[in-house]
Amino acid sequence: MLSVEQAMERILGYVNVMESEERSIMESLGQVIAEDVYSGVDVPPQDNAVMDGYAVYSKDTRSASGESPRVLDVIGMVAAGARAYCRLMPGTAVRIMTGAPIPEGADSVVRFEDTDEACRGEGDKKIGILKEVEPGKFIRRAGEDIKKGSKALVKGKVVRPSEVGVLASMGYDRVKGIRRPRVTILATGDELVEVGNPLPPGKIYNSNSYGIAASVLSYGGIPEVLGIARDNEASMLERLRQRMDTDIMVTSAGVSAGDYDIVKDILAKKGDIVFSKVRMKPGKPLAFGTIESIDRNGVARKVPHIGLPGNPVSCMVTAELFLRPAILKMLGRKNLARPTVEAVMEDTKDNYGGTRVFNRAIVTKRDGRYYARLTGPQATGILTSMSKANGLAVIPEDKVKVNKGDVLRVMMLDWDDELLQGD
Ligand code: AMP
Ligand code: MG
């Protein structure tokens, strides 16, 4: 049976980085930049004032002080967005607002606080400078942030809000990024009922499709929920014959050893099985391979297929462990792993099977150390255990028992402060 690492390596071997596409800068949030971005303009475009005050020639402020102000003639005023038409001559000043362009002849700005403006009457054409300023004071230089023609953002960088801002500062409304993969999600099971409907006896709601779809969204992919296939070949094949543009197919359930577990049979007929078990808990019955998918032009092609287990917790944990890195690779991301911490265990747990066990854990931080306690019962049907957890505490294959005080590595799913601080 494959180890978690071997399974991951196989899956990553079958998924490729998506092509690039041009999108609006807002829509590209979270995507990877596909080409270096050069600036067509200086940012800021011109020298401008950092403070509200007076644009002056610094030499005119020499030895100015509160006791002996240097009095200058005010020859005009310039606001942000306006053009500075006036030209400073020695002994003159221009009233200027933050962000306004520096008039010709001025080499510094004296802020209002360092002038006697407050004491002067309306219409006074003079200003007293109370403090000497050095050249360049309170001026942002043209191109100080980004020089025209320079490389502002490098290929491979993830677009965060800051990158959206930087792109906008250069005037770009679109950017080339690696496109998001489309992830088709198909639930299988005769017992499943779609949410929003009454629940007949013997049935359960289809929660996996939604847990997976939400995970896909949070990883940066585009989920496409295909509905429910029943536990027979005809129903599954009918779903697979639907035309869709999918980059990766994800099914849930039907991969264990039961009488109606037909996903593996379909995989064998309509695709290739690469593996069907992983040495881990939860999530041992995890299938991976390729499956035939018909695109919108009616062309059949093989796409990677992850057959997630049906038990809701197993489904979410394996999506986290295998689907997430696959999607991140497709998105062109470099770091595919969740951050981990070493945490002191506050509960005991046995590991009988020599498998790697992923326990839903609540991680808190106290006195600079991380502590992890279990969310409660760890059965694979208890989906609320995932909801309570902010991490997965990992018991290695060779550790048969975890005692209180043992240190385990915890994969952090969430850095929510409230959870980390405990309750
Ligand atoms: P299976 O892999 O088909 O044997 O399913 C294992 C368990 O997961 C069974 O108890 C199923 O009822 C449950 N299950 C399967 N699919 C879903 C789903 N989409 N939502 C919630 N539970 C499911
Ligand atoms: Mg089933």
CSV table of N, CA and C in Angstrom, one decimal, residues 279-390:
chain,number,residue,atom,x,y,z
A,279,ARG,N,-1.9,4.3,2.8
A,279,ARG,CA,-1.7,3.8,4.2
A,279,ARG,C,-1.9,5.0,5.2
A,280,MET,N,-3.2,5.4,5.3
A,280,MET,CA,-3.5,6.5,6.2
A,280,MET,C,-4.9,6.3,6.8
A,281,LYS,N,-5.2,7.1,7.9
A,281,LYS,CA,-6.5,7.0,8.5
A,281,LYS,C,-6.9,8.4,9.0
A,282,PRO,N,-8.0,8.9,8.7
A,282,PRO,CA,-9.0,8.3,7.8
A,282,PRO,C,-8.5,8.5,6.3
A,283,GLY,N,-9.2,7.8,5.5
A,283,GLY,CA,-8.9,8.0,4.0
A,283,GLY,C,-8.2,6.8,3.3
A,284,LYS,N,-8.2,5.7,3.9
A,284,LYS,CA,-7.5,4.5,3.3
A,284,LYS,C,-8.1,4.2,1.9
A,285,PRO,N,-9.4,4.1,1.7
A,285,PRO,CA,-9.9,3.8,0.4
A,285,PRO,C,-9.9,5.0,-0.5
A,286,LEU,N,-8.7,5.4,-0.9
A,286,LEU,CA,-8.7,6.6,-1.8
A,286,LEU,C,-8.2,6.1,-3.2
A,287,ALA,N,-9.0,6.4,-4.2
A,287,ALA,CA,-8.6,5.9,-5.5
A,287,ALA,C,-8.1,7.1,-6.4
A,288,PHE,N,-7.1,6.8,-7.2
A,288,PHE,CA,-6.7,7.8,-8.2
A,288,PHE,C,-6.3,7.2,-9.5
A,289,GLY,N,-6.7,7.9,-10.5
A,289,GLY,CA,-6.4,7.5,-11.9
A,289,GLY,C,-6.7,8.5,-12.9
A,290,THR,N,-7.0,8.1,-14.1
A,290,THR,CA,-7.5,9.0,-15.1
A,290,THR,C,-8.9,8.5,-15.6
A,291,ILE,N,-9.7,9.4,-16.0
A,291,ILE,CA,-11.0,9.0,-16.5
A,291,ILE,C,-11.4,9.8,-17.7
A,292,GLU,N,-12.2,9.1,-18.6
A,292,GLU,CA,-12.6,9.8,-19.8
A,292,GLU,C,-13.6,10.8,-19.5
A,293,SER,N,-13.4,12.0,-20.1
A,293,SER,CA,-14.4,13.1,-19.9
A,293,SER,C,-14.6,13.7,-21.3
A,294,ILE,N,-15.9,14.0,-21.6
A,294,ILE,CA,-16.2,14.6,-22.9
A,294,ILE,C,-16.3,16.1,-22.8
A,295,ASP,N,-15.5,16.8,-23.5
A,295,ASP,CA,-15.5,18.2,-23.4
A,295,ASP,C,-16.7,18.8,-24.2
A,296,ARG,N,-16.8,20.2,-24.1
A,296,ARG,CA,-18.0,20.8,-24.7
A,296,ARG,C,-18.0,20.7,-26.2
A,297,ASN,N,-16.9,20.3,-26.8
A,297,ASN,CA,-16.9,20.1,-28.3
A,297,ASN,C,-17.2,18.6,-28.6
A,298,GLY,N,-17.5,17.8,-27.6
A,298,GLY,CA,-17.8,16.4,-27.8
A,298,GLY,C,-16.5,15.6,-27.9
A,299,VAL,N,-15.4,16.1,-27.6
A,299,VAL,CA,-14.1,15.4,-27.7
A,299,VAL,C,-13.8,14.7,-26.4
A,300,ALA,N,-13.6,13.4,-26.5
A,300,ALA,CA,-13.3,12.6,-25.3
A,300,ALA,C,-11.8,12.7,-24.9
A,301,ARG,N,-11.5,13.0,-23.7
A,301,ARG,CA,-10.1,13.0,-23.3
A,301,ARG,C,-10.0,12.6,-21.9
A,302,LYS,N,-8.8,12.1,-21.5
A,302,LYS,CA,-8.6,11.6,-20.1
A,302,LYS,C,-8.2,12.7,-19.2
A,303,VAL,N,-8.8,12.8,-18.1
A,303,VAL,CA,-8.5,13.8,-17.1
A,303,VAL,C,-8.1,13.1,-15.8
A,304,PRO,N,-7.3,13.7,-15.0
A,304,PRO,CA,-7.0,13.1,-13.7
A,304,PRO,C,-8.3,12.9,-12.9
A,305,HIS,N,-8.4,11.9,-12.1
A,305,HIS,CA,-9.6,11.6,-11.3
A,305,HIS,C,-9.2,11.2,-9.9
A,306,ILE,N,-9.7,11.9,-8.9
A,306,ILE,CA,-9.5,11.5,-7.5
A,306,ILE,C,-10.8,11.0,-7.0
A,307,GLY,N,-10.8,9.7,-6.6
A,307,GLY,CA,-12.0,9.1,-6.0
A,307,GLY,C,-11.9,9.1,-4.5
A,308,LEU,N,-12.5,10.2,-3.9
A,308,LEU,CA,-12.4,10.4,-2.5
A,308,LEU,C,-13.3,9.4,-1.8
A,309,PRO,N,-13.0,9.0,-0.6
A,309,PRO,CA,-13.8,8.1,0.2
A,309,PRO,C,-15.2,8.7,0.6
A,310,GLY,N,-16.2,7.9,0.9
A,310,GLY,CA,-17.5,8.4,1.1
A,310,GLY,C,-17.7,9.0,2.5
A,311,ASN,N,-17.1,8.4,3.5
A,311,ASN,CA,-17.3,8.9,4.8
A,311,ASN,C,-16.9,10.4,4.9
A,312,PRO,N,-17.8,11.2,5.4
A,312,PRO,CA,-17.6,12.6,5.3
A,312,PRO,C,-16.3,13.2,5.8
A,313,VAL,N,-15.8,12.6,6.9
A,313,VAL,CA,-14.5,13.1,7.5
A,313,VAL,C,-13.4,12.6,6.6
A,314,SER,N,-13.4,11.4,6.1
A,314,SER,CA,-12.4,10.8,5.3
A,314,SER,C,-12.3,11.7,4.0
A,315,CYS,N,-13.5,12.0,3.5
A,315,CYS,CA,-13.6,12.8,2.3
A,315,CYS,C,-12.9,14.2,2.4
A,316,MET,N,-13.2,14.9,3.5
A,316,MET,CA,-12.7,16.2,3.7
A,316,MET,C,-11.1,16.1,4.0
A,317,VAL,N,-10.7,15.1,4.8
A,317,VAL,CA,-9.3,15.0,5.1
A,317,VAL,C,-8.5,14.7,3.8
A,318,THR,N,-9.0,13.8,3.0
A,318,THR,CA,-8.2,13.4,1.8
A,318,THR,C,-8.3,14.6,0.8
A,319,ALA,N,-9.4,15.3,0.8
A,319,ALA,CA,-9.4,16.5,-0.1
A,319,ALA,C,-8.3,17.4,0.3
A,320,GLU,N,-8.2,17.6,1.6
A,320,GLU,CA,-7.2,18.5,2.2
A,320,GLU,C,-5.8,18.0,1.8
A,321,LEU,N,-5.6,16.7,1.9
A,321,LEU,CA,-4.2,16.1,1.7
A,321,LEU,C,-3.8,16.0,0.3
A,322,PHE,N,-4.8,15.7,-0.6
A,322,PHE,CA,-4.4,15.4,-2.0
A,322,PHE,C,-5.0,16.3,-3.0
A,323,LEU,N,-6.3,16.7,-2.8
A,323,LEU,CA,-6.9,17.6,-3.8
A,323,LEU,C,-6.3,19.0,-3.7
A,324,ARG,N,-6.0,19.4,-2.5
A,324,ARG,CA,-5.5,20.8,-2.3
A,324,ARG,C,-4.1,20.9,-3.0
A,325,PRO,N,-3.1,20.1,-2.8
A,325,PRO,CA,-1.9,20.2,-3.5
A,325,PRO,C,-2.0,20.1,-5.0
A,326,ALA,N,-2.9,19.2,-5.4
A,326,ALA,CA,-3.2,19.1,-6.9
A,326,ALA,C,-3.7,20.4,-7.5
A,327,ILE,N,-4.6,21.0,-6.8
A,327,ILE,CA,-5.2,22.3,-7.3
A,327,ILE,C,-4.1,23.4,-7.3
A,328,LEU,N,-3.3,23.4,-6.2
A,328,LEU,CA,-2.3,24.5,-6.0
A,328,LEU,C,-1.3,24.3,-7.1
A,329,LYS,N,-0.9,23.1,-7.5
A,329,LYS,CA,0.1,22.9,-8.6
A,329,LYS,C,-0.5,23.4,-9.9
A,330,MET,N,-1.8,23.1,-10.1
A,330,MET,CA,-2.5,23.5,-11.3
A,330,MET,C,-2.5,25.0,-11.4
A,331,LEU,N,-2.6,25.7,-10.2
A,331,LEU,CA,-2.6,27.1,-10.2
A,331,LEU,C,-1.3,27.8,-10.4
A,332,GLY,N,-0.2,26.9,-10.4
A,332,GLY,CA,1.1,27.4,-10.6
A,332,GLY,C,1.8,27.8,-9.3
A,333,ARG,N,1.2,27.4,-8.2
A,333,ARG,CA,1.8,27.7,-6.9
A,333,ARG,C,3.0,26.8,-6.6
A,334,LYS,N,3.9,27.4,-5.8
A,334,LYS,CA,5.2,26.6,-5.5
A,334,LYS,C,5.0,25.9,-4.2
A,335,ASN,N,4.5,26.6,-3.2
A,335,ASN,CA,4.4,25.9,-1.9
A,335,ASN,C,3.1,25.2,-1.8
A,336,LEU,N,3.1,23.9,-1.8
A,336,LEU,CA,1.9,23.1,-1.8
A,336,LEU,C,1.4,22.6,-0.5
A,337,ALA,N,2.3,22.9,0.5
A,337,ALA,CA,2.0,22.3,1.9
A,337,ALA,C,1.4,23.3,2.8
A,338,ARG,N,0.5,22.8,3.7
A,338,ARG,CA,0.0,23.7,4.8
A,338,ARG,C,1.1,23.9,5.8
A,339,PRO,N,1.1,25.1,6.5
A,339,PRO,CA,2.1,25.2,7.5
A,339,PRO,C,1.9,24.2,8.7
A,340,THR,N,2.9,23.8,9.3
A,340,THR,CA,2.8,22.9,10.4
A,340,THR,C,3.4,23.5,11.7
A,341,VAL,N,2.9,23.0,12.8
A,341,VAL,CA,3.5,23.4,14.1
A,341,VAL,C,3.8,22.1,14.9
A,342,GLU,N,4.7,22.2,15.9
A,342,GLU,CA,4.9,21.1,16.8
A,342,GLU,C,4.1,21.4,18.0
A,343,ALA,N,3.2,20.5,18.4
A,343,ALA,CA,2.3,20.8,19.5
A,343,ALA,C,2.3,19.7,20.5
A,344,VAL,N,2.2,20.1,21.8
A,344,VAL,CA,2.2,19.2,22.9
A,344,VAL,C,0.8,18.6,23.0
A,345,MET,N,0.7,17.2,23.0
A,345,MET,CA,-0.6,16.6,23.0
A,345,MET,C,-1.3,16.7,24.4
A,346,GLU,N,-2.5,17.0,24.4
A,346,GLU,CA,-3.2,17.0,25.7
A,346,GLU,C,-4.2,15.8,25.8
A,347,ASP,N,-4.2,14.9,24.9
A,347,ASP,CA,-5.0,13.7,24.9
A,347,ASP,C,-4.1,12.5,24.6
A,348,THR,N,-4.7,11.3,24.9
A,348,THR,CA,-3.9,10.1,24.5
A,348,THR,C,-4.7,9.6,23.2
A,349,LYS,N,-3.9,8.8,22.4
A,349,LYS,CA,-4.6,8.2,21.2
A,349,LYS,C,-3.7,7.0,20.8
A,350,ASP,N,-4.4,5.8,20.5
A,350,ASP,CA,-3.7,4.7,20.0
A,350,ASP,C,-3.6,4.6,18.5
A,351,ASN,N,-2.6,4.0,18.0
A,351,ASN,CA,-2.5,3.8,16.6
A,351,ASN,C,-2.1,2.3,16.4
A,352,TYR,N,-3.2,1.5,16.1
A,352,TYR,CA,-2.9,0.1,16.0
A,352,TYR,C,-2.3,-0.3,14.7
A,353,GLY,N,-2.7,0.3,13.6
A,353,GLY,CA,-2.5,-0.3,12.3
A,353,GLY,C,-1.2,0.0,11.6
A,354,GLY,N,-0.3,0.7,12.2
A,354,GLY,CA,0.9,1.1,11.5
A,354,GLY,C,0.6,2.0,10.3
A,355,THR,N,-0.4,2.8,10.5
A,355,THR,CA,-0.8,3.7,9.4
A,355,THR,C,-0.5,5.2,9.9
A,356,ARG,N,-0.6,6.1,9.0
A,356,ARG,CA,-0.5,7.5,9.4
A,356,ARG,C,-1.9,8.0,9.8
A,357,VAL,N,-2.0,8.5,11.0
A,357,VAL,CA,-3.3,8.9,11.5
A,357,VAL,C,-3.4,10.4,11.6
A,358,PHE,N,-4.5,11.0,11.0
A,358,PHE,CA,-4.7,12.4,11.0
A,358,PHE,C,-5.9,12.7,11.9
A,359,ASN,N,-5.5,13.2,13.1
A,359,ASN,CA,-6.5,13.5,14.1
A,359,ASN,C,-7.0,14.9,14.1
A,360,ARG,N,-8.3,15.1,14.1
A,360,ARG,CA,-8.9,16.5,14.2
A,360,ARG,C,-8.5,17.1,15.5
A,361,ALA,N,-7.8,18.2,15.5
A,361,ALA,CA,-7.3,18.7,16.7
A,361,ALA,C,-7.6,20.2,16.9
A,362,ILE,N,-7.7,20.6,18.1
A,362,ILE,CA,-7.9,22.0,18.4
A,362,ILE,C,-6.5,22.5,19.0
A,363,VAL,N,-5.9,23.4,18.2
A,363,VAL,CA,-4.6,23.9,18.6
A,363,VAL,C,-4.7,25.2,19.3
A,364,THR,N,-4.1,25.3,20.4
A,364,THR,CA,-4.1,26.6,21.1
A,364,THR,C,-2.6,27.0,21.4
A,365,LYS,N,-2.4,28.3,21.7
A,365,LYS,CA,-1.1,28.7,22.0
A,365,LYS,C,-1.1,29.4,23.3
A,366,ARG,N,-0.2,28.8,24.2
A,366,ARG,CA,-0.1,29.3,25.6
A,366,ARG,C,1.4,29.5,25.9
A,367,ASP,N,1.7,30.6,26.5
A,367,ASP,CA,3.1,30.8,26.9
A,367,ASP,C,4.1,30.5,25.8
A,368,GLY,N,3.8,30.8,24.6
A,368,GLY,CA,4.7,30.6,23.5
A,368,GLY,C,4.8,29.1,23.0
A,369,ARG,N,4.0,28.2,23.5
A,369,ARG,CA,4.0,26.8,23.0
A,369,ARG,C,2.6,26.5,22.4
A,370,TYR,N,2.7,25.6,21.5
A,370,TYR,CA,1.4,25.1,20.9
A,370,TYR,C,1.0,23.8,21.6
A,371,TYR,N,-0.3,23.7,21.9
A,371,TYR,CA,-0.9,22.6,22.5
A,371,TYR,C,-2.0,22.1,21.6
A,372,ALA,N,-2.2,20.8,21.6
A,372,ALA,CA,-3.3,20.2,20.7
A,372,ALA,C,-4.1,19.2,21.5
A,373,ARG,N,-5.5,19.4,21.5
A,373,ARG,CA,-6.3,18.4,22.0
A,373,ARG,C,-7.3,17.9,21.0
A,374,LEU,N,-7.8,16.7,21.1
A,374,LEU,CA,-8.7,16.1,20.1
A,374,LEU,C,-10.0,16.8,20.2
A,375,THR,N,-10.7,16.8,19.0
A,375,THR,CA,-12.0,17.5,19.0
A,375,THR,C,-13.1,16.7,19.7
A,376,GLY,N,-12.8,15.4,20.0
A,376,GLY,CA,-13.8,14.5,20.6
A,376,GLY,C,-13.7,13.2,19.8
A,377,PRO,N,-14.8,12.5,19.7
A,377,PRO,CA,-14.7,11.2,19.0
A,377,PRO,C,-14.2,11.4,17.5
A,378,GLN,N,-13.3,10.5,17.1
A,378,GLN,CA,-12.6,10.6,15.8
A,378,GLN,C,-13.2,9.8,14.7
A,379,ALA,N,-14.4,9.3,15.0
A,379,ALA,CA,-15.1,8.4,13.9
A,379,ALA,C,-15.2,9.2,12.6
A,380,THR,N,-15.2,8.5,11.5
A,380,THR,CA,-15.2,9.2,10.2
A,380,THR,C,-16.5,9.7,9.8
A,381,GLY,N,-17.5,9.4,10.6
A,381,GLY,CA,-18.9,10.0,10.3
A,381,GLY,C,-19.1,11.3,11.0
A,382,ILE,N,-18.2,11.7,11.9
A,382,ILE,CA,-18.5,12.8,12.7
A,382,ILE,C,-17.9,14.1,12.1
A,383,LEU,N,-18.7,14.6,11.2
A,383,LEU,CA,-18.2,15.8,10.4
A,383,LEU,C,-18.0,17.0,11.2
A,384,THR,N,-18.7,17.1,12.3
A,384,THR,CA,-18.5,18.3,13.2
A,384,THR,C,-17.1,18.3,13.8
A,385,SER,N,-16.4,17.2,13.8
A,385,SER,CA,-15.1,17.2,14.3
A,385,SER,C,-14.2,18.0,13.4
A,386,MET,N,-14.5,18.0,12.1
A,386,MET,CA,-13.7,18.9,11.1
A,386,MET,C,-14.0,20.4,11.4
A,387,SER,N,-15.3,20.6,11.7
A,387,SER,CA,-15.7,22.0,12.0
A,387,SER,C,-15.1,22.5,13.2
A,388,LYS,N,-14.9,21.7,14.2
A,388,LYS,CA,-14.3,22.1,15.5
A,388,LYS,C,-12.8,22.3,15.4
A,389,ALA,N,-12.2,21.6,14.4
A,389,ALA,CA,-10.7,21.5,14.3
A,389,ALA,C,-10.1,22.7,13.6
A,390,ASN,N,-8.9,23.1,14.1
A,390,ASN,CA,-8.1,24.1,13.3
A,390,ASN,C,-6.8,23.4,12.8
